[in-house]
Amino acid sequence: MLFQSIKMRCSSLWLIFALKISFYWRSVHLVSMIKFTNIKCVALDKPFADFAYCKLKALSRDDVALSLRVKLFEVPVNNVSSFVFQLKVEFFKKYNGYRPFLFNKTLNFCEFLRNKKRVALLDIIFKFLELYSNINHTCPYNNDIIVDRLILRPSYFTMLPAPAGEYRIKITVGAYNDWKAIVNVFLQIWE
Ligand SMILES: *[C@@H]1O[C@H](CO)[C@@H](O)[C@H](O)[C@H]1NC(C)=O
Ligand SMILES: *[C@@H]1O[C@H](CO)[C@@H](O)[C@H](O)[C@H]1NC(C)=O
Ligand SMILES: *[C@@H]1O[C@H](CO)[C@@H](O)[C@H](O)[C@H]1NC(C)=O
């Protein structure tokens, strides 16, 4: 009798668990295709840094490659502790115009590099960004920053399911308490 009721309780728990899983999977949006659609770069302090180039190139129907090169003119820095590299990352999704979506964070990029796990979403992005760039570097940065033919693949986003739509990611870069550049990246996701 006791054994019977334990068994029943187990199976109903199992049923609830299974329902939850299937509900979760239905609400999860796996990325089937993801592509850059536009990029806009603005240098805010040209004596400090400027873009040598900032562009997209369609390599095939599914592959759009992003390349950019930031030239740093006021190459620092023998004093590492005074070097600060700020990053503001804002996500937008297009509904009726672009609206703030999910993520909005300002952080010290040098600290992030020391412990990437602390900002999970940027950790996911950094993992593929570093494959196409020289961004994996300890502070201070004293050379040009290069992203070379970055192509987005759905496999980069298995940890980051996202609903279909058009997105904009605005990245504002600062140094020494001053915003220096803005990169606006537009992309589209298909489920
Ligand atoms: C480095 O910069 C920090 C912060 O601005 C300052 O406190 C420190 O004295 C500097 N060190 C040297 C060796 O200049
Ligand atoms: C992000 O947060 C900052 C500061 O809280 C705010 O000024 C900015 O408008 C926010 N951006 C978005 C897209 O919500
Ligand atoms: C990034 O830099 C860290 C520390 O220098 C190194 O351990 C890691 O292997 C680098 N990652 C890649 C993909 O090169």
PDB file of C-alpha atoms and ligand atoms in Angstrom:
ATOM      1  CA  MET A   1       0.000   0.000   0.000  1.00  0.00           C
ATOM      2  CA  LEU A   2       2.699   2.427   1.074  1.00  0.00           C
ATOM      3  CA  PHE A   3       4.862   1.265  -1.764  1.00  0.00           C
ATOM      4  CA  GLN A   4       1.984   1.792  -4.176  1.00  0.00           C
ATOM      5  CA  SER A   5       1.434   5.408  -3.111  1.00  0.00           C
ATOM      6  CA  ILE A   6       5.137   6.207  -3.302  1.00  0.00           C
ATOM      7  CA  LYS A   7       5.127   4.837  -6.803  1.00  0.00           C
ATOM      8  CA  MET A   8       2.132   6.960  -7.676  1.00  0.00           C
ATOM      9  CA  ARG A   9       3.683  10.056  -6.230  1.00  0.00           C
ATOM     10  CA  CYS A  10       6.831   9.426  -8.214  1.00  0.00           C
ATOM     11  CA  SER A  11       4.985   9.033 -11.444  1.00  0.00           C
ATOM     12  CA  SER A  12       2.930  12.184 -10.925  1.00  0.00           C
ATOM     13  CA  LEU A  13       6.105  14.091 -10.092  1.00  0.00           C
ATOM     14  CA  TRP A  14       7.591  12.687 -13.245  1.00  0.00           C
ATOM     15  CA  LEU A  15       4.554  13.814 -15.210  1.00  0.00           C
ATOM     16  CA  ILE A  16       4.840  17.362 -13.846  1.00  0.00           C
ATOM     17  CA  PHE A  17       8.525  17.350 -14.655  1.00  0.00           C
ATOM     18  CA  ALA A  18       7.884  16.141 -18.208  1.00  0.00           C
ATOM     19  CA  LEU A  19       5.186  18.773 -18.723  1.00  0.00           C
ATOM     20  CA  LYS A  20       7.526  21.484 -17.497  1.00  0.00           C
ATOM     21  CA  ILE A  21      10.241  20.324 -19.868  1.00  0.00           C
ATOM     22  CA  SER A  22       7.942  20.289 -22.870  1.00  0.00           C
ATOM     23  CA  PHE A  23       6.530  23.676 -21.925  1.00  0.00           C
ATOM     24  CA  TYR A  24      10.063  25.013 -21.622  1.00  0.00           C
ATOM     25  CA  TRP A  25      11.037  23.650 -25.008  1.00  0.00           C
ATOM     26  CA  ARG A  26       8.009  25.177 -26.641  1.00  0.00           C
ATOM     27  CA  SER A  27       8.851  28.618 -25.257  1.00  0.00           C
ATOM     28  CA  VAL A  28      12.539  28.337 -26.121  1.00  0.00           C
ATOM     29  CA  HIS A  29      13.573  29.825 -29.414  1.00  0.00           C
ATOM     30  CA  LEU A  30      16.511  28.122 -31.020  1.00  0.00           C
ATOM     31  CA  VAL A  31      18.354  30.198 -33.565  1.00  0.00           C
ATOM     32  CA  SER A  32      18.310  28.567 -37.016  1.00  0.00           C
ATOM     33  CA  MET A  33      19.961  31.407 -38.904  1.00  0.00           C
ATOM     34  CA  ILE A  34      21.562  34.656 -37.817  1.00  0.00           C
ATOM     35  CA  LYS A  35      23.055  37.334 -40.011  1.00  0.00           C
ATOM     36  CA  PHE A  36      24.437  40.842 -39.755  1.00  0.00           C
ATOM     37  CA  THR A  37      22.300  43.325 -41.676  1.00  0.00           C
ATOM     38  CA  ASN A  38      24.098  46.621 -41.046  1.00  0.00           C
ATOM     39  CA  ILE A  39      26.883  48.273 -39.093  1.00  0.00           C
ATOM     40  CA  LYS A  40      27.554  51.881 -38.150  1.00  0.00           C
ATOM     41  CA  CYS A  41      30.683  53.070 -36.435  1.00  0.00           C
ATOM     42  CA  VAL A  42      31.212  56.537 -35.022  1.00  0.00           C
ATOM     43  CA  ALA A  43      34.456  57.855 -33.578  1.00  0.00           C
ATOM     44  CA  LEU A  44      33.706  60.431 -30.879  1.00  0.00           C
ATOM     45  CA  ASP A  45      37.288  61.509 -30.190  1.00  0.00           C
ATOM     46  CA  LYS A  46      39.340  61.271 -33.371  1.00  0.00           C
ATOM     47  CA  PRO A  47      42.633  62.443 -31.885  1.00  0.00           C
ATOM     48  CA  PHE A  48      42.330  59.421 -29.592  1.00  0.00           C
ATOM     49  CA  ALA A  49      41.018  56.731 -31.907  1.00  0.00           C
ATOM     50  CA  ASP A  50      39.381  56.306 -35.303  1.00  0.00           C
ATOM     51  CA  PHE A  51      38.036  53.534 -37.500  1.00  0.00           C
ATOM     52  CA  ALA A  52      40.304  52.560 -40.404  1.00  0.00           C
ATOM     53  CA  TYR A  53      37.335  50.571 -41.646  1.00  0.00           C
ATOM     54  CA  CYS A  54      34.020  49.265 -40.358  1.00  0.00           C
ATOM     55  CA  LYS A  55      32.076  47.190 -42.833  1.00  0.00           C
ATOM     56  CA  LEU A  56      29.991  44.173 -43.726  1.00  0.00           C
ATOM     57  CA  LYS A  57      30.610  41.955 -46.689  1.00  0.00           C
ATOM     58  CA  ALA A  58      28.241  39.305 -48.010  1.00  0.00           C
ATOM     59  CA  LEU A  59      30.277  36.177 -48.696  1.00  0.00           C
ATOM     60  CA  SER A  60      27.284  34.042 -49.628  1.00  0.00           C
ATOM     61  CA  ARG A  61      23.544  34.068 -49.109  1.00  0.00           C
ATOM     62  CA  ASP A  62      23.918  32.943 -45.489  1.00  0.00           C
ATOM     63  CA  ASP A  63      27.272  34.431 -44.545  1.00  0.00           C
ATOM     64  CA  VAL A  64      27.812  38.100 -43.881  1.00  0.00           C
ATOM     65  CA  ALA A  65      31.236  38.962 -42.526  1.00  0.00           C
ATOM     66  CA  LEU A  66      31.935  41.870 -40.192  1.00  0.00           C
ATOM     67  CA  SER A  67      35.345  43.521 -40.257  1.00  0.00           C
ATOM     68  CA  LEU A  68      36.587  46.554 -38.423  1.00  0.00           C
ATOM     69  CA  ARG A  69      39.829  48.113 -37.370  1.00  0.00           C
ATOM     70  CA  VAL A  70      40.215  50.717 -34.663  1.00  0.00           C
ATOM     71  CA  LYS A  71      43.390  52.735 -34.785  1.00  0.00           C
ATOM     72  CA  LEU A  72      44.520  53.944 -31.386  1.00  0.00           C
ATOM     73  CA  PHE A  73      46.527  57.140 -31.716  1.00  0.00           C
ATOM     74  CA  GLU A  74      47.259  58.091 -28.146  1.00  0.00           C
ATOM     75  CA  VAL A  75      48.958  54.828 -27.514  1.00  0.00           C
ATOM     76  CA  PRO A  76      49.399  54.547 -23.806  1.00  0.00           C
ATOM     77  CA  VAL A  77      50.479  53.469 -21.166  1.00  0.00           C
ATOM     78  CA  ASN A  78      53.201  52.461 -18.896  1.00  0.00           C
ATOM     79  CA  ASN A  79      50.893  52.744 -15.933  1.00  0.00           C
ATOM     80  CA  VAL A  80      48.504  49.837 -16.220  1.00  0.00           C
ATOM     81  CA  SER A  81      46.476  50.709 -13.153  1.00  0.00           C
ATOM     82  CA  SER A  82      45.466  54.053 -14.616  1.00  0.00           C
ATOM     83  CA  PHE A  83      44.238  52.399 -17.812  1.00  0.00           C
ATOM     84  CA  VAL A  84      40.473  52.001 -17.804  1.00  0.00           C
ATOM     85  CA  PHE A  85      38.521  50.550 -20.686  1.00  0.00           C
ATOM     86  CA  GLN A  86      34.776  50.964 -20.293  1.00  0.00           C
ATOM     87  CA  LEU A  87      32.160  49.246 -22.319  1.00  0.00           C
ATOM     88  CA  LYS A  88      28.448  49.983 -22.457  1.00  0.00           C
ATOM     89  CA  VAL A  89      26.451  47.274 -24.192  1.00  0.00           C
ATOM     90  CA  GLU A  90      22.776  47.835 -24.955  1.00  0.00           C
ATOM     91  CA  PHE A  91      20.495  45.393 -26.755  1.00  0.00           C
ATOM     92  CA  PHE A  92      17.466  46.490 -28.738  1.00  0.00           C
ATOM     93  CA  LYS A  93      14.802  44.487 -30.534  1.00  0.00           C
ATOM     94  CA  LYS A  94      12.675  45.905 -33.302  1.00  0.00           C
ATOM     95  CA  TYR A  95       8.941  46.061 -32.651  1.00  0.00           C
ATOM     96  CA  ASN A  96       7.672  49.439 -33.675  1.00  0.00           C
ATOM     97  CA  GLY A  97      11.121  50.889 -33.892  1.00  0.00           C
ATOM     98  CA  TYR A  98      13.964  49.574 -31.765  1.00  0.00           C
ATOM     99  CA  ARG A  99      13.104  49.093 -28.089  1.00  0.00           C
ATOM    100  CA  PRO A 100      15.462  48.187 -25.232  1.00  0.00           C
ATOM    101  CA  PHE A 101      15.661  44.420 -24.938  1.00  0.00           C
ATOM    102  CA  LEU A 102      16.924  42.286 -22.069  1.00  0.00           C
ATOM    103  CA  PHE A 103      20.460  43.546 -21.680  1.00  0.00           C
ATOM    104  CA  ASN A 104      21.928  46.904 -20.760  1.00  0.00           C
ATOM    105  CA  LYS A 105      25.193  47.005 -18.933  1.00  0.00           C
ATOM    106  CA  THR A 106      28.151  49.293 -18.412  1.00  0.00           C
ATOM    107  CA  LEU A 107      31.291  47.579 -17.275  1.00  0.00           C
ATOM    108  CA  ASN A 108      35.010  47.840 -16.888  1.00  0.00           C
ATOM    109  CA  PHE A 109      36.282  45.727 -19.752  1.00  0.00           C
ATOM    110  CA  CYS A 110      39.648  45.105 -18.072  1.00  0.00           C
ATOM    111  CA  GLU A 111      37.850  43.559 -15.091  1.00  0.00           C
ATOM    112  CA  PHE A 112      35.653  41.541 -17.407  1.00  0.00           C
ATOM    113  CA  LEU A 113      38.771  40.099 -19.094  1.00  0.00           C
ATOM    114  CA  ARG A 114      40.027  38.933 -15.717  1.00  0.00           C
ATOM    115  CA  ASN A 115      36.799  37.070 -14.953  1.00  0.00           C
ATOM    116  CA  LYS A 116      34.607  36.591 -18.010  1.00  0.00           C
ATOM    117  CA  LYS A 117      32.157  34.210 -16.330  1.00  0.00           C
ATOM    118  CA  ARG A 118      30.761  37.067 -14.264  1.00  0.00           C
ATOM    119  CA  VAL A 119      28.843  38.483 -17.228  1.00  0.00           C
ATOM    120  CA  ALA A 120      27.371  35.343 -18.777  1.00  0.00           C
ATOM    121  CA  LEU A 121      25.931  36.939 -21.909  1.00  0.00           C
ATOM    122  CA  LEU A 122      29.161  38.734 -22.808  1.00  0.00           C
ATOM    123  CA  ASP A 123      31.084  35.562 -22.040  1.00  0.00           C
ATOM    124  CA  ILE A 124      29.054  33.791 -24.740  1.00  0.00           C
ATOM    125  CA  ILE A 125      29.728  36.609 -27.229  1.00  0.00           C
ATOM    126  CA  PHE A 126      33.404  36.856 -26.308  1.00  0.00           C
ATOM    127  CA  LYS A 127      33.917  33.125 -26.921  1.00  0.00           C
ATOM    128  CA  PHE A 128      33.292  33.501 -30.658  1.00  0.00           C
ATOM    129  CA  LEU A 129      34.448  37.117 -30.998  1.00  0.00           C
ATOM    130  CA  GLU A 130      37.944  36.138 -29.853  1.00  0.00           C
ATOM    131  CA  LEU A 131      38.176  33.614 -32.699  1.00  0.00           C
ATOM    132  CA  TYR A 132      37.966  36.444 -35.250  1.00  0.00           C
ATOM    133  CA  SER A 133      39.775  39.266 -33.484  1.00  0.00           C
ATOM    134  CA  ASN A 134      42.744  40.308 -31.402  1.00  0.00           C
ATOM    135  CA  ILE A 135      40.453  41.370 -28.563  1.00  0.00           C
ATOM    136  CA  ASN A 136      41.659  38.577 -26.271  1.00  0.00           C
ATOM    137  CA  HIS A 137      44.357  40.679 -24.728  1.00  0.00           C
ATOM    138  CA  THR A 138      45.179  41.793 -21.240  1.00  0.00           C
ATOM    139  CA  CYS A 139      44.882  45.497 -20.437  1.00  0.00           C
ATOM    140  CA  PRO A 140      46.240  47.920 -21.442  1.00  0.00           C
ATOM    141  CA  TYR A 141      45.536  47.777 -25.167  1.00  0.00           C
ATOM    142  CA  ASN A 142      48.272  49.542 -27.073  1.00  0.00           C
ATOM    143  CA  ASN A 143      47.801  48.217 -30.575  1.00  0.00           C
ATOM    144  CA  ASP A 144      45.034  48.550 -33.146  1.00  0.00           C
ATOM    145  CA  ILE A 145      41.920  46.520 -32.396  1.00  0.00           C
ATOM    146  CA  ILE A 146      40.938  44.302 -35.291  1.00  0.00           C
ATOM    147  CA  VAL A 147      37.906  42.166 -36.027  1.00  0.00           C
ATOM    148  CA  ASP A 148      38.493  40.133 -39.143  1.00  0.00           C
ATOM    149  CA  ARG A 149      35.592  38.608 -41.073  1.00  0.00           C
ATOM    150  CA  LEU A 150      33.408  37.692 -38.116  1.00  0.00           C
ATOM    151  CA  ILE A 151      30.537  35.487 -39.266  1.00  0.00           C
ATOM    152  CA  LEU A 152      27.661  34.570 -36.963  1.00  0.00           C
ATOM    153  CA  ARG A 153      26.741  30.887 -36.720  1.00  0.00           C
ATOM    154  CA  PRO A 154      23.651  29.448 -35.033  1.00  0.00           C
ATOM    155  CA  SER A 155      25.966  27.085 -33.138  1.00  0.00           C
ATOM    156  CA  TYR A 156      27.346  30.056 -31.172  1.00  0.00           C
ATOM    157  CA  PHE A 157      23.897  30.654 -29.725  1.00  0.00           C
ATOM    158  CA  THR A 158      22.839  27.261 -28.404  1.00  0.00           C
ATOM    159  CA  MET A 159      23.326  28.695 -24.883  1.00  0.00           C
ATOM    160  CA  LEU A 160      21.452  31.815 -25.846  1.00  0.00           C
ATOM    161  CA  PRO A 161      18.098  31.036 -27.434  1.00  0.00           C
ATOM    162  CA  ALA A 162      16.486  34.148 -28.875  1.00  0.00           C
ATOM    163  CA  PRO A 163      13.182  34.876 -30.592  1.00  0.00           C
ATOM    164  CA  ALA A 164      13.198  35.638 -34.322  1.00  0.00           C
ATOM    165  CA  GLY A 165      13.429  39.282 -35.246  1.00  0.00           C
ATOM    166  CA  GLU A 166      15.640  42.219 -35.940  1.00  0.00           C
ATOM    167  CA  TYR A 167      18.085  43.327 -33.294  1.00  0.00           C
ATOM    168  CA  ARG A 168      20.460  46.175 -32.714  1.00  0.00           C
ATOM    169  CA  ILE A 169      23.427  45.990 -30.404  1.00  0.00           C
ATOM    170  CA  LYS A 170      24.910  49.300 -29.415  1.00  0.00           C
ATOM    171  CA  ILE A 171      28.414  49.148 -28.031  1.00  0.00           C
ATOM    172  CA  THR A 172      29.860  52.342 -26.616  1.00  0.00           C
ATOM    173  CA  VAL A 173      33.530  52.259 -25.808  1.00  0.00           C
ATOM    174  CA  GLY A 174      35.195  54.540 -23.326  1.00  0.00           C
ATOM    175  CA  ALA A 175      38.638  55.171 -21.951  1.00  0.00           C
ATOM    176  CA  TYR A 176      39.751  57.445 -19.158  1.00  0.00           C
ATOM    177  CA  ASN A 177      36.150  58.328 -18.216  1.00  0.00           C
ATOM    178  CA  ASP A 178      35.241  59.572 -21.642  1.00  0.00           C
ATOM    179  CA  TRP A 179      33.204  57.873 -24.380  1.00  0.00           C
ATOM    180  CA  LYS A 180      35.399  57.402 -27.442  1.00  0.00           C
ATOM    181  CA  ALA A 181      33.435  55.421 -30.006  1.00  0.00           C
ATOM    182  CA  ILE A 182      30.075  53.856 -30.792  1.00  0.00           C
ATOM    183  CA  VAL A 183      29.523  50.695 -32.792  1.00  0.00           C
ATOM    184  CA  ASN A 184      25.964  49.890 -33.794  1.00  0.00           C
ATOM    185  CA  VAL A 185      25.512  46.375 -35.109  1.00  0.00           C
ATOM    186  CA  PHE A 186      22.232  45.305 -36.670  1.00  0.00           C
ATOM    187  CA  LEU A 187      21.359  41.657 -37.073  1.00  0.00           C
ATOM    188  CA  GLN A 188      18.487  39.389 -37.885  1.00  0.00           C
ATOM    189  CA  ILE A 189      17.582  36.086 -36.287  1.00  0.00           C
ATOM    190  CA  TRP A 190      15.435  33.329 -37.735  1.00  0.00           C
ATOM    191  CA  GLU A 191      14.071  30.472 -35.615  1.00  0.00           C
TER     192      GLU A 191
HETATM  193  C1  LIG B   1      49.422  54.921 -11.810  1.00  0.00           C
HETATM  194  O1  LIG B   1      48.113  55.428 -11.825  1.00  0.00           O
HETATM  195  C2  LIG B   1      47.468  55.356 -10.561  1.00  0.00           C
HETATM  196  C3  LIG B   1      46.002  55.758 -10.756  1.00  0.00           C
HETATM  197  O2  LIG B   1      45.884  56.903 -11.586  1.00  0.00           O
HETATM  198  C4  LIG B   1      48.227  56.273  -9.583  1.00  0.00           C
HETATM  199  O3  LIG B   1      47.602  56.209  -8.316  1.00  0.00           O
HETATM  200  C5  LIG B   1      49.678  55.775  -9.488  1.00  0.00           C
HETATM  201  O4  LIG B   1      50.416  56.643  -8.671  1.00  0.00           O
HETATM  202  C6  LIG B   1      50.321  55.714 -10.876  1.00  0.00           C
HETATM  203  N1  LIG B   1      51.644  55.054 -10.771  1.00  0.00           N
HETATM  204  C7  LIG B   1      52.734  55.528 -11.389  1.00  0.00           C
HETATM  205  C8  LIG B   1      53.979  54.720 -11.227  1.00  0.00           C
HETATM  206  O5  LIG B   1      52.716  56.545 -12.063  1.00  0.00           O
HETATM  207  C1  LIG B   2      20.700  51.630 -20.177  1.00  0.00           C
HETATM  208  O1  LIG B   2      20.890  52.117 -18.863  1.00  0.00           O
HETATM  209  C2  LIG B   2      21.347  53.445 -18.806  1.00  0.00           C
HETATM  210  C3  LIG B   2      21.632  53.807 -17.374  1.00  0.00           C
HETATM  211  O2  LIG B   2      20.750  53.186 -16.493  1.00  0.00           O
HETATM  212  C4  LIG B   2      20.319  54.377 -19.455  1.00  0.00           C
HETATM  213  O3  LIG B   2      20.776  55.706 -19.449  1.00  0.00           O
HETATM  214  C5  LIG B   2      20.079  53.927 -20.887  1.00  0.00           C
HETATM  215  O4  LIG B   2      19.065  54.719 -21.481  1.00  0.00           O
HETATM  216  C6  LIG B   2      19.688  52.468 -20.924  1.00  0.00           C
HETATM  217  N1  LIG B   2      19.598  52.046 -22.289  1.00  0.00           N
HETATM  218  C7  LIG B   2      18.576  51.332 -22.744  1.00  0.00           C
HETATM  219  C8  LIG B   2      18.654  50.890 -24.155  1.00  0.00           C
HETATM  220  O5  LIG B   2      17.607  51.039 -22.054  1.00  0.00           O
HETATM  221  C1  LIG B   3      42.704  34.161 -24.472  1.00  0.00           C
HETATM  222  O1  LIG B   3      43.679  34.624 -23.553  1.00  0.00           O
HETATM  223  C2  LIG B   3      43.851  33.794 -22.434  1.00  0.00           C
HETATM  224  C3  LIG B   3      44.827  34.458 -21.483  1.00  0.00           C
HETATM  225  O2  LIG B   3      45.894  35.049 -22.181  1.00  0.00           O
HETATM  226  C4  LIG B   3      44.337  32.411 -22.895  1.00  0.00           C
HETATM  227  O3  LIG B   3      44.457  31.543 -21.791  1.00  0.00           O
HETATM  228  C5  LIG B   3      43.310  31.841 -23.876  1.00  0.00           C
HETATM  229  O4  LIG B   3      43.754  30.617 -24.398  1.00  0.00           O
HETATM  230  C6  LIG B   3      43.073  32.814 -25.016  1.00  0.00           C
HETATM  231  N1  LIG B   3      42.011  32.305 -25.881  1.00  0.00           N
HETATM  232  C7  LIG B   3      42.170  32.138 -27.192  1.00  0.00           C
HETATM  233  C8  LIG B   3      41.002  31.618 -27.931  1.00  0.00           C
HETATM  234  O5  LIG B   3      43.227  32.393 -27.757  1.00  0.00           O
END
